[in-house]
Amino acid sequence: LIRKARHPFAAADLQAANKAWWTQQPMQYDWHGTNAAAEGTYEFYAEVDRRFFGASPFYAGDRPFAELIPYHKLAHERVLEIGCGQGSHTQLLAQTGADVTAIDITARAVALTKRRLALANLLADVREMDAERMEFRDGEFGFVWSWGVIHHSAHTDRIVREVARVLKPGGEFRFMVYNRRALDSYVKLLRGALTGKSLRGMSGDDILSFYTDGYLARFFTRSSLTKLITDNGLVVRAISVLGQKSELLPLPGTGVIGRLKYGLLSRIPDAFAKGMLSATGSFLFASAQRPVRPNAEEAG
Ligand SMILES: C[S@@+](CC[C@H](N)C(=O)[O-])C[C@H]1O[C@@H](n2cnc3c(N)ncnc32)[C@H](O)[C@@H]1O
């Protein structure tokens, strides 16, 4: 396993480190090694999705992520997913009848997503590709989706610029990145201070990355996210805060404390959790659009 670096942003080849991390430790929603099913089996994907989709009241609906993915608009649309991981969202997108392309920087994620789709008898074009340098033509896609990906890439801004290029005019990019103003972020910063990381020269960015999955992770405020979007060719449609229920009790997830934590969490009503998380949650969810005419915003 790759060790967490004290100063991850100083790595000589950030993108190689990012890729190596996700190759060795793919996001399988299994931090404690409790998914008994073998990787790539039907049971494995079912358990990944059960954990992922059950983690937040924001993911509920008549199908998972119905509040966040505009399923009704996607049939016959060309849809791109960036950073498909284990293919949970690729499957949801492919089930709409959309023409789906999914990319990931690791060969392992691509293989696992292809396997999942084959098991579900669904079609999508799944390719190994770095989203900072996409091999698509300008204006190919009507909708781009990316969940928890672009903040891990060496140059997040390059991905947004690429999305602005491959989206057709008027097309939408919906994506999630980490929220710097989250309760969970303050807990991480406090933990870093209490364990002497600040004294040892680690910055706030270093500490947030240290306690987060991925070789590196960037955290955004509403204003830095707005700047990321507008500096790279898109306009902001909406930004909201969301999060997962477990964030409401920032305690370890294993052992006696873990059992107590999950016992208490199960008693918190979803509606209440949702209200709290829409203020304190660790995700910023953005909808951005490629302007219909270049410089349309400036021109008013
Ligand atoms: C935290 S995982 C999220 C996976 C999936 N979206 C999910 O929500 O389960 C991040 C994924 O992004 C991929 N990734 C990171 N940087 C990338 C890049 N520049 N281009 C494409 N994929 C990337 C990683 O390989 C990994 O599979």
Tab-separated table of N, CA and C in Angstrom, residues 3-165:
chain	number	residue	atom	x	y	z
A	3	ARG	N	2.107	4.739	1.151
A	3	ARG	CA	2.047	5.488	2.416
A	3	ARG	C	1.579	6.911	2.156
A	4	LYS	N	0.889	7.484	3.112
A	4	LYS	CA	0.459	8.878	2.992
A	4	LYS	C	1.682	9.789	3.104
A	5	ALA	N	1.867	10.671	2.123
A	5	ALA	CA	3.008	11.587	2.159
A	5	ALA	C	2.676	12.775	3.063
A	6	ARG	N	3.707	13.331	3.688
A	6	ARG	CA	3.469	14.486	4.564
A	6	ARG	C	3.152	15.736	3.739
A	7	HIS	N	3.797	15.832	2.590
A	7	HIS	CA	3.551	16.988	1.703
A	7	HIS	C	3.165	16.456	0.323
A	8	PRO	N	1.952	15.948	0.163
A	8	PRO	CA	1.606	15.264	-1.095
A	8	PRO	C	1.714	16.153	-2.324
A	9	PHE	N	1.442	17.450	-2.160
A	9	PHE	CA	1.436	18.328	-3.336
A	9	PHE	C	2.844	18.573	-3.879
A	10	ALA	N	3.863	18.165	-3.090
A	10	ALA	CA	5.245	18.381	-3.540
A	10	ALA	C	5.786	17.185	-4.319
A	11	ALA	N	4.961	16.162	-4.569
A	11	ALA	CA	5.451	14.974	-5.288
A	11	ALA	C	5.974	15.354	-6.663
A	12	ALA	N	7.044	14.673	-7.098
A	12	ALA	CA	7.662	15.010	-8.383
A	12	ALA	C	6.683	14.748	-9.522
A	13	ASP	N	5.997	13.615	-9.488
A	13	ASP	CA	5.012	13.320	-10.532
A	13	ASP	C	3.661	13.035	-9.863
A	14	LEU	N	2.908	14.109	-9.664
A	14	LEU	CA	1.642	14.012	-8.928
A	14	LEU	C	0.657	13.058	-9.589
A	15	GLN	N	0.599	13.107	-10.935
A	15	GLN	CA	-0.417	12.294	-11.598
A	15	GLN	C	-0.068	10.811	-11.516
A	16	ALA	N	1.243	10.498	-11.540
A	16	ALA	CA	1.646	9.091	-11.385
A	16	ALA	C	1.273	8.620	-9.979
A	17	ALA	N	1.443	9.494	-8.992
A	17	ALA	CA	1.110	9.127	-7.609
A	17	ALA	C	-0.397	8.938	-7.459
A	18	ASN	N	-1.158	9.831	-8.070
A	18	ASN	CA	-2.627	9.728	-8.044
A	18	ASN	C	-3.073	8.389	-8.656
A	19	LYS	N	-2.517	8.075	-9.811
A	19	LYS	CA	-2.899	6.843	-10.518
A	19	LYS	C	-2.491	5.601	-9.710
A	20	ALA	N	-1.279	5.641	-9.152
A	20	ALA	CA	-0.793	4.477	-8.389
A	20	ALA	C	-1.679	4.239	-7.162
A	21	TRP	N	-2.082	5.332	-6.526
A	21	TRP	CA	-2.937	5.188	-5.337
A	21	TRP	C	-4.227	4.440	-5.671
A	22	TRP	N	-4.926	4.917	-6.709
A	22	TRP	CA	-6.241	4.333	-7.023
A	22	TRP	C	-6.125	2.951	-7.650
A	23	THR	N	-4.948	2.653	-8.227
A	23	THR	CA	-4.741	1.295	-8.737
A	23	THR	C	-4.631	0.324	-7.557
A	24	GLN	N	-3.900	0.754	-6.548
A	24	GLN	CA	-3.671	-0.149	-5.413
A	24	GLN	C	-4.792	-0.133	-4.392
A	25	GLN	N	-5.443	1.034	-4.244
A	25	GLN	CA	-6.502	1.132	-3.232
A	25	GLN	C	-7.776	1.706	-3.845
A	26	PRO	N	-8.388	0.953	-4.759
A	26	PRO	CA	-9.587	1.503	-5.425
A	26	PRO	C	-10.697	1.773	-4.418
A	27	MET	N	-11.551	2.720	-4.786
A	27	MET	CA	-12.645	3.120	-3.896
A	27	MET	C	-13.732	2.047	-3.926
A	28	GLN	N	-13.712	1.160	-2.933
A	28	GLN	CA	-14.686	0.051	-2.926
A	28	GLN	C	-15.617	0.110	-1.714
A	29	TYR	N	-15.603	1.232	-1.020
A	29	TYR	CA	-16.484	1.418	0.143
A	29	TYR	C	-16.273	0.287	1.154
A	30	ASP	N	-14.995	-0.058	1.362
A	30	ASP	CA	-14.668	-1.207	2.207
A	30	ASP	C	-13.392	-0.912	3.014
A	31	TRP	N	-13.468	0.121	3.845
A	31	TRP	CA	-12.286	0.571	4.576
A	31	TRP	C	-11.813	-0.449	5.612
A	32	HIS	N	-12.704	-1.353	6.033
A	32	HIS	CA	-12.299	-2.292	7.094
A	32	HIS	C	-12.249	-3.733	6.588
A	33	GLY	N	-12.230	-3.888	5.252
A	33	GLY	CA	-12.091	-5.231	4.675
A	33	GLY	C	-13.219	-6.173	5.045
A	34	THR	N	-14.460	-5.663	5.042
A	34	THR	CA	-15.589	-6.500	5.470
A	34	THR	C	-16.505	-6.943	4.325
A	35	ASN	N	-16.144	-6.593	3.075
A	35	ASN	CA	-16.921	-7.130	1.942
A	35	ASN	C	-16.358	-8.521	1.616
A	36	ALA	N	-17.119	-9.549	1.980
A	36	ALA	CA	-16.618	-10.931	1.858
A	36	ALA	C	-16.626	-11.419	0.411
A	37	ALA	N	-17.376	-10.757	-0.464
A	37	ALA	CA	-17.505	-11.247	-1.844
A	37	ALA	C	-16.218	-10.984	-2.632
A	38	ALA	N	-15.882	-11.898	-3.538
A	38	ALA	CA	-14.673	-11.731	-4.356
A	38	ALA	C	-14.878	-10.599	-5.361
A	39	GLU	N	-13.806	-9.794	-5.553
A	39	GLU	CA	-13.860	-8.656	-6.484
A	39	GLU	C	-14.340	-9.123	-7.862
A	40	GLY	N	-15.282	-8.383	-8.432
A	40	GLY	CA	-15.736	-8.696	-9.787
A	40	GLY	C	-16.915	-9.651	-9.836
A	41	THR	N	-17.394	-10.115	-8.680
A	41	THR	CA	-18.590	-10.978	-8.701
A	41	THR	C	-19.844	-10.120	-8.550
A	42	TYR	N	-20.980	-10.701	-8.900
A	42	TYR	CA	-22.255	-9.995	-8.766
A	42	TYR	C	-22.447	-9.519	-7.319
A	43	GLU	N	-22.119	-10.417	-6.374
A	43	GLU	CA	-22.304	-10.092	-4.949
A	43	GLU	C	-21.397	-8.933	-4.525
A	44	PHE	N	-20.215	-8.893	-5.098
A	44	PHE	CA	-19.273	-7.816	-4.785
A	44	PHE	C	-19.866	-6.450	-5.169
A	45	TYR	N	-20.360	-6.344	-6.407
A	45	TYR	CA	-20.918	-5.060	-6.853
A	45	TYR	C	-22.169	-4.700	-6.043
A	46	ALA	N	-22.975	-5.721	-5.735
A	46	ALA	CA	-24.202	-5.444	-4.975
A	46	ALA	C	-23.855	-4.863	-3.610
A	47	GLU	N	-22.796	-5.392	-2.997
A	47	GLU	CA	-22.411	-4.901	-1.669
A	47	GLU	C	-21.784	-3.495	-1.756
A	48	VAL	N	-20.966	-3.253	-2.794
A	48	VAL	CA	-20.403	-1.904	-3.010
A	48	VAL	C	-21.558	-0.906	-3.108
A	49	ASP	N	-22.552	-1.214	-3.922
A	49	ASP	CA	-23.664	-0.280	-4.142
A	49	ASP	C	-24.513	-0.123	-2.877
A	50	ARG	N	-24.710	-1.209	-2.156
A	50	ARG	CA	-25.517	-1.120	-0.931
A	50	ARG	C	-24.869	-0.122	0.038
A	51	ARG	N	-23.549	-0.228	0.174
A	51	ARG	CA	-22.843	0.675	1.099
A	51	ARG	C	-22.825	2.111	0.567
A	52	PHE	N	-22.506	2.251	-0.710
A	52	PHE	CA	-22.390	3.576	-1.326
A	52	PHE	C	-23.751	4.283	-1.302
A	53	PHE	N	-24.760	3.646	-1.842
A	53	PHE	CA	-26.056	4.312	-2.004
A	53	PHE	C	-26.793	4.472	-0.678
A	54	GLY	N	-26.400	3.676	0.329
A	54	GLY	CA	-27.064	3.781	1.626
A	54	GLY	C	-26.415	4.809	2.544
A	55	ALA	N	-25.337	5.446	2.079
A	55	ALA	CA	-24.542	6.281	2.981
A	55	ALA	C	-25.135	7.663	3.241
A	56	SER	N	-26.061	8.095	2.400
A	56	SER	CA	-26.543	9.472	2.547
A	56	SER	C	-28.014	9.600	2.203
A	57	PRO	N	-28.758	10.398	2.985
A	57	PRO	CA	-30.154	10.640	2.612
A	57	PRO	C	-30.266	11.385	1.275
A	58	PHE	N	-29.178	12.024	0.837
A	58	PHE	CA	-29.208	12.717	-0.462
A	58	PHE	C	-29.204	11.737	-1.638
A	59	TYR	N	-28.859	10.470	-1.377
A	59	TYR	CA	-28.769	9.508	-2.484
A	59	TYR	C	-30.080	8.741	-2.677
A	60	ALA	N	-31.068	9.046	-1.848
A	60	ALA	CA	-32.321	8.284	-1.915
A	60	ALA	C	-33.177	8.778	-3.080
A	61	GLY	N	-34.318	8.109	-3.309
A	61	GLY	CA	-35.213	8.523	-4.386
A	61	GLY	C	-35.801	7.297	-5.027
A	62	ASP	N	-36.559	7.478	-6.107
A	62	ASP	CA	-37.164	6.291	-6.719
A	62	ASP	C	-36.090	5.400	-7.339
A	63	ARG	N	-34.934	5.951	-7.687
A	63	ARG	CA	-33.737	5.134	-7.908
A	63	ARG	C	-32.569	5.898	-7.290
A	64	PRO	N	-31.447	5.218	-6.983
A	64	PRO	CA	-30.364	5.918	-6.289
A	64	PRO	C	-29.923	7.167	-7.061
A	65	PHE	N	-29.611	8.210	-6.339
A	65	PHE	CA	-29.109	9.473	-6.890
A	65	PHE	C	-30.136	10.217	-7.758
A	66	ALA	N	-31.429	9.879	-7.570
A	66	ALA	CA	-32.455	10.516	-8.412
A	66	ALA	C	-32.506	12.032	-8.201
A	67	GLU	N	-32.099	12.496	-7.018
A	67	GLU	CA	-32.116	13.950	-6.776
A	67	GLU	C	-30.944	14.654	-7.460
A	68	LEU	N	-29.908	13.889	-7.774
A	68	LEU	CA	-28.672	14.518	-8.235
A	68	LEU	C	-28.385	14.280	-9.723
A	69	ILE	N	-28.813	13.117	-10.216
A	69	ILE	CA	-28.609	12.808	-11.645
A	69	ILE	C	-29.932	13.057	-12.382
A	70	PRO	N	-29.951	13.902	-13.412
A	70	PRO	CA	-31.223	14.205	-14.107
A	70	PRO	C	-31.590	13.099	-15.099
A	71	TYR	N	-31.991	11.929	-14.537
A	71	TYR	CA	-32.238	10.746	-15.377
A	71	TYR	C	-33.188	11.039	-16.539
A	72	HIS	N	-34.257	11.808	-16.236
A	72	HIS	CA	-35.294	12.029	-17.247
A	72	HIS	C	-34.772	12.752	-18.490
A	73	LYS	N	-33.597	13.442	-18.343
A	73	LYS	CA	-33.088	14.193	-19.501
A	73	LYS	C	-32.077	13.395	-20.311
A	74	LEU	N	-31.717	12.181	-19.815
A	74	LEU	CA	-30.536	11.541	-20.392
A	74	LEU	C	-30.786	10.540	-21.513
A	75	ALA	N	-32.005	10.014	-21.629
A	75	ALA	CA	-32.244	9.004	-22.666
A	75	ALA	C	-31.831	9.579	-24.017
A	76	HIS	N	-31.067	8.834	-24.787
A	76	HIS	CA	-30.575	9.206	-26.131
A	76	HIS	C	-29.520	10.321	-26.090
A	77	GLU	N	-29.125	10.760	-24.904
A	77	GLU	CA	-28.106	11.807	-24.796
A	77	GLU	C	-26.721	11.154	-24.798
A	78	ARG	N	-25.720	11.883	-25.275
A	78	ARG	CA	-24.344	11.376	-25.119
A	78	ARG	C	-23.836	11.838	-23.769
A	79	VAL	N	-23.546	10.854	-22.912
A	79	VAL	CA	-23.186	11.129	-21.520
A	79	VAL	C	-21.762	10.639	-21.258
A	80	LEU	N	-20.990	11.474	-20.571
A	80	LEU	CA	-19.623	11.084	-20.185
A	80	LEU	C	-19.528	11.033	-18.670
A	81	GLU	N	-18.983	9.937	-18.147
A	81	GLU	CA	-18.658	9.892	-16.724
A	81	GLU	C	-17.139	9.919	-16.561
A	82	ILE	N	-16.663	10.791	-15.677
A	82	ILE	CA	-15.225	10.895	-15.424
A	82	ILE	C	-14.907	10.240	-14.083
A	83	GLY	N	-14.016	9.256	-14.094
A	83	GLY	CA	-13.600	8.579	-12.862
A	83	GLY	C	-14.640	7.577	-12.401
A	84	CYS	N	-14.870	6.530	-13.221
A	84	CYS	CA	-15.998	5.624	-12.959
A	84	CYS	C	-15.746	4.668	-11.801
A	85	GLY	N	-14.493	4.475	-11.381
A	85	GLY	CA	-14.225	3.603	-10.229
A	85	GLY	C	-14.795	2.206	-10.440
A	86	GLN	N	-15.685	1.783	-9.538
A	86	GLN	CA	-16.249	0.423	-9.619
A	86	GLN	C	-17.495	0.382	-10.510
A	87	GLY	N	-17.834	1.510	-11.128
A	87	GLY	CA	-18.926	1.518	-12.104
A	87	GLY	C	-20.326	1.674	-11.529
A	88	SER	N	-20.437	2.059	-10.264
A	88	SER	CA	-21.776	2.183	-9.647
A	88	SER	C	-22.640	3.174	-10.418
A	89	HIS	N	-22.065	4.343	-10.711
A	89	HIS	CA	-22.832	5.355	-11.440
A	89	HIS	C	-22.925	5.028	-12.928
A	90	THR	N	-21.898	4.385	-13.465
A	90	THR	CA	-21.946	4.020	-14.891
A	90	THR	C	-23.164	3.148	-15.142
A	91	GLN	N	-23.407	2.221	-14.226
A	91	GLN	CA	-24.566	1.337	-14.379
A	91	GLN	C	-25.864	2.146	-14.326
A	92	LEU	N	-25.967	3.057	-13.365
A	92	LEU	CA	-27.190	3.871	-13.260
A	92	LEU	C	-27.397	4.690	-14.540
A	93	LEU	N	-26.307	5.241	-15.055
A	93	LEU	CA	-26.406	6.066	-16.271
A	93	LEU	C	-26.781	5.207	-17.476
A	94	ALA	N	-26.170	4.028	-17.586
A	94	ALA	CA	-26.437	3.162	-18.735
A	94	ALA	C	-27.882	2.656	-18.711
A	95	GLN	N	-28.439	2.497	-17.518
A	95	GLN	CA	-29.829	2.010	-17.416
A	95	GLN	C	-30.849	3.014	-17.954
A	96	THR	N	-30.439	4.271	-18.151
A	96	THR	CA	-31.393	5.271	-18.642
A	96	THR	C	-31.616	5.163	-20.147
A	97	GLY	N	-30.754	4.385	-20.827
A	97	GLY	CA	-30.844	4.346	-22.282
A	97	GLY	C	-29.959	5.402	-22.924
A	98	ALA	N	-29.170	6.116	-22.096
A	98	ALA	CA	-28.238	7.104	-22.652
A	98	ALA	C	-27.091	6.383	-23.355
A	99	ASP	N	-26.414	7.115	-24.221
A	99	ASP	CA	-25.219	6.603	-24.898
A	99	ASP	C	-24.035	6.990	-23.997
A	100	VAL	N	-23.588	6.031	-23.156
A	100	VAL	CA	-22.654	6.370	-22.074
A	100	VAL	C	-21.211	6.025	-22.436
A	101	THR	N	-20.333	6.982	-22.163
A	101	THR	CA	-18.893	6.747	-22.199
A	101	THR	C	-18.391	6.981	-20.781
A	102	ALA	N	-17.560	6.061	-20.282
A	102	ALA	CA	-17.010	6.246	-18.931
A	102	ALA	C	-15.499	6.108	-19.015
A	103	ILE	N	-14.798	7.002	-18.313
A	103	ILE	CA	-13.334	6.899	-18.315
A	103	ILE	C	-12.814	6.832	-16.889
A	104	ASP	N	-11.644	6.227	-16.755
A	104	ASP	CA	-10.933	6.245	-15.476
A	104	ASP	C	-9.454	6.182	-15.785
A	105	ILE	N	-8.657	6.750	-14.880
A	105	ILE	CA	-7.207	6.791	-15.115
A	105	ILE	C	-6.558	5.430	-14.844
A	106	THR	N	-7.260	4.529	-14.138
A	106	THR	CA	-6.648	3.224	-13.853
A	106	THR	C	-7.271	2.109	-14.705
A	107	ALA	N	-6.408	1.177	-15.110
A	107	ALA	CA	-6.862	0.020	-15.888
A	107	ALA	C	-7.760	-0.859	-15.015
A	108	ARG	N	-7.479	-0.874	-13.712
A	108	ARG	CA	-8.259	-1.729	-12.806
A	108	ARG	C	-9.715	-1.279	-12.744
A	109	ALA	N	-9.923	0.043	-12.642
A	109	ALA	CA	-11.297	0.564	-12.591
A	109	ALA	C	-12.021	0.274	-13.910
A	110	VAL	N	-11.302	0.413	-15.013
A	110	VAL	CA	-11.913	0.165	-16.321
A	110	VAL	C	-12.340	-1.299	-16.417
A	111	ALA	N	-11.468	-2.209	-16.009
A	111	ALA	CA	-11.786	-3.647	-16.077
A	111	ALA	C	-12.979	-3.963	-15.172
A	112	LEU	N	-12.984	-3.380	-13.964
A	112	LEU	CA	-14.078	-3.686	-13.028
A	112	LEU	C	-15.410	-3.094	-13.500
A	113	THR	N	-15.360	-1.943	-14.134
A	113	THR	CA	-16.606	-1.344	-14.647
A	113	THR	C	-17.124	-2.161	-15.833
A	114	LYS	N	-16.210	-2.591	-16.704
A	114	LYS	CA	-16.641	-3.422	-17.852
A	114	LYS	C	-17.278	-4.707	-17.357
A	115	ARG	N	-16.671	-5.308	-16.352
A	115	ARG	CA	-17.180	-6.579	-15.818
A	115	ARG	C	-18.580	-6.381	-15.225
A	116	ARG	N	-18.752	-5.276	-14.486
A	116	ARG	CA	-20.063	-4.996	-13.884
A	116	ARG	C	-21.140	-4.863	-14.965
A	117	LEU	N	-20.800	-4.108	-16.022
A	117	LEU	CA	-21.791	-3.877	-17.079
A	117	LEU	C	-22.137	-5.184	-17.791
A	118	ALA	N	-21.125	-6.029	-17.984
A	118	ALA	CA	-21.378	-7.318	-18.631
A	118	ALA	C	-22.333	-8.151	-17.768
A	119	LEU	N	-22.109	-8.151	-16.454
A	119	LEU	CA	-22.984	-8.915	-15.557
A	119	LEU	C	-24.416	-8.384	-15.601
A	120	ALA	N	-24.551	-7.060	-15.786
A	120	ALA	CA	-25.886	-6.445	-15.804
A	120	ALA	C	-26.473	-6.393	-17.216
A	121	ASN	N	-25.706	-6.904	-18.186
A	121	ASN	CA	-26.177	-6.908	-19.567
A	121	ASN	C	-26.435	-5.493	-20.093
A	122	LEU	N	-25.524	-4.592	-19.776
A	122	LEU	CA	-25.661	-3.193	-20.201
A	122	LEU	C	-24.468	-2.815	-21.080
A	123	LEU	N	-24.685	-1.799	-21.920
A	123	LEU	CA	-23.623	-1.366	-22.817
A	123	LEU	C	-23.139	0.036	-22.459
A	124	ALA	N	-21.812	0.206	-22.488
A	124	ALA	CA	-21.218	1.549	-22.390
A	124	ALA	C	-19.799	1.427	-22.934
A	125	ASP	N	-19.265	2.558	-23.370
A	125	ASP	CA	-17.896	2.592	-23.875
A	125	ASP	C	-17.007	2.982	-22.689
A	126	VAL	N	-16.241	2.031	-22.156
A	126	VAL	CA	-15.445	2.296	-20.948
A	126	VAL	C	-13.971	2.301	-21.330
A	127	ARG	N	-13.291	3.394	-21.018
A	127	ARG	CA	-11.912	3.537	-21.504
A	127	ARG	C	-10.966	4.053	-20.436
A	128	GLU	N	-9.708	3.582	-20.531
A	128	GLU	CA	-8.664	4.105	-19.648
A	128	GLU	C	-8.186	5.433	-20.229
A	129	MET	N	-8.340	6.494	-19.474
A	129	MET	CA	-7.983	7.817	-20.000
A	129	MET	C	-7.804	8.801	-18.841
A	130	ASP	N	-6.847	9.699	-18.981
A	130	ASP	CA	-6.660	10.763	-17.999
A	130	ASP	C	-7.573	11.927	-18.395
A	131	ALA	N	-8.461	12.317	-17.493
A	131	ALA	CA	-9.423	13.381	-17.810
A	131	ALA	C	-8.746	14.727	-18.038
A	132	GLU	N	-7.473	14.840	-17.670
A	132	GLU	CA	-6.764	16.101	-17.941
A	132	GLU	C	-6.410	16.214	-19.427
A	133	ARG	N	-6.429	15.069	-20.132
A	133	ARG	CA	-6.104	15.066	-21.568
A	133	ARG	C	-7.046	14.093	-22.249
A	134	MET	N	-8.261	14.554	-22.528
A	134	MET	CA	-9.255	13.620	-23.057
A	134	MET	C	-9.127	13.476	-24.572
A	135	GLU	N	-9.375	12.247	-25.021
A	135	GLU	CA	-9.237	11.945	-26.457
A	135	GLU	C	-10.584	12.062	-27.168
A	136	PHE	N	-11.394	13.029	-26.800
A	136	PHE	CA	-12.700	13.202	-27.447
A	136	PHE	C	-12.690	14.479	-28.280
A	137	ARG	N	-13.607	14.518	-29.236
A	137	ARG	CA	-13.713	15.727	-30.067
A	137	ARG	C	-14.422	16.836	-29.291
A	138	ASP	N	-14.283	18.054	-29.751
A	138	ASP	CA	-14.971	19.184	-29.121
A	138	ASP	C	-16.479	18.966	-29.222
A	139	GLY	N	-17.192	19.294	-28.163
A	139	GLY	CA	-18.657	19.319	-28.209
A	139	GLY	C	-19.335	17.968	-28.389
A	140	GLU	N	-18.675	16.873	-27.960
A	140	GLU	CA	-19.279	15.536	-28.181
A	140	GLU	C	-20.404	15.197	-27.225
A	141	PHE	N	-20.380	15.761	-26.003
A	141	PHE	CA	-21.288	15.267	-24.959
A	141	PHE	C	-22.324	16.311	-24.536
A	142	GLY	N	-23.521	15.808	-24.221
A	142	GLY	CA	-24.579	16.700	-23.736
A	142	GLY	C	-24.575	16.815	-22.218
A	143	PHE	N	-24.002	15.803	-21.543
A	143	PHE	CA	-24.013	15.794	-20.075
A	143	PHE	C	-22.745	15.091	-19.583
A	144	VAL	N	-22.076	15.709	-18.605
A	144	VAL	CA	-20.883	15.094	-18.012
A	144	VAL	C	-21.098	14.968	-16.516
A	145	TRP	N	-20.766	13.799	-15.973
A	145	TRP	CA	-20.965	13.478	-14.556
A	145	TRP	C	-19.630	13.066	-13.946
A	146	SER	N	-19.364	13.529	-12.731
A	146	SER	CA	-18.145	13.079	-12.062
A	146	SER	C	-18.321	13.187	-10.554
A	147	TRP	N	-18.182	12.074	-9.864
A	147	TRP	CA	-18.462	12.025	-8.426
A	147	TRP	C	-17.177	11.717	-7.652
A	148	GLY	N	-16.655	12.757	-6.975
A	148	GLY	CA	-15.505	12.527	-6.085
A	148	GLY	C	-14.221	12.193	-6.815
A	149	VAL	N	-13.938	12.878	-7.899
A	149	VAL	CA	-12.806	12.508	-8.752
A	149	VAL	C	-11.834	13.665	-8.994
A	150	ILE	N	-12.350	14.793	-9.465
A	150	ILE	CA	-11.446	15.798	-10.051
A	150	ILE	C	-10.540	16.440	-9.004
A	151	HIS	N	-10.963	16.416	-7.736
A	151	HIS	CA	-10.110	16.982	-6.670
A	151	HIS	C	-8.907	16.094	-6.355
A	152	HIS	N	-8.899	14.853	-6.885
A	152	HIS	CA	-7.761	13.951	-6.663
A	152	HIS	C	-6.732	14.054	-7.784
A	153	SER	N	-7.073	14.720	-8.864
A	153	SER	CA	-6.184	14.754	-10.021
A	153	SER	C	-5.094	15.810	-9.818
A	154	ALA	N	-3.970	15.606	-10.499
A	154	ALA	CA	-2.829	16.515	-10.306
A	154	ALA	C	-3.218	17.962	-10.607
A	155	HIS	N	-3.986	18.171	-11.684
A	155	HIS	CA	-4.375	19.530	-12.081
A	155	HIS	C	-5.882	19.558	-12.293
A	156	THR	N	-6.607	19.831	-11.240
A	156	THR	CA	-8.069	19.832	-11.308
A	156	THR	C	-8.575	20.804	-12.375
A	157	ASP	N	-7.904	21.947	-12.489
A	157	ASP	CA	-8.354	22.970	-13.449
A	157	ASP	C	-8.300	22.462	-14.890
A	158	ARG	N	-7.311	21.608	-15.179
A	158	ARG	CA	-7.204	21.101	-16.557
A	158	ARG	C	-8.400	20.223	-16.899
A	159	ILE	N	-8.927	19.511	-15.897
A	159	ILE	CA	-10.101	18.661	-16.176
A	159	ILE	C	-11.301	19.546	-16.509
A	160	VAL	N	-11.499	20.602	-15.745
A	160	VAL	CA	-12.659	21.468	-16.008
A	160	VAL	C	-12.538	22.080	-17.411
A	161	ARG	N	-11.314	22.474	-17.767
A	161	ARG	CA	-11.112	23.059	-19.099
A	161	ARG	C	-11.431	22.026	-20.198
A	162	GLU	N	-11.031	20.780	-19.947
A	162	GLU	CA	-11.321	19.716	-20.906
A	162	GLU	C	-12.829	19.450	-20.990
A	163	VAL	N	-13.501	19.495	-19.845
A	163	VAL	CA	-14.951	19.291	-19.856
A	163	VAL	C	-15.611	20.398	-20.671
A	164	ALA	N	-15.143	21.640	-20.483
A	164	ALA	CA	-15.716	22.758	-21.238
A	164	ALA	C	-15.530	22.540	-22.738
A	165	ARG	N	-14.459	21.874	-23.106
A	165	ARG	CA	-14.191	21.606	-24.533
A	165	ARG	C	-15.086	20.486	-25.073
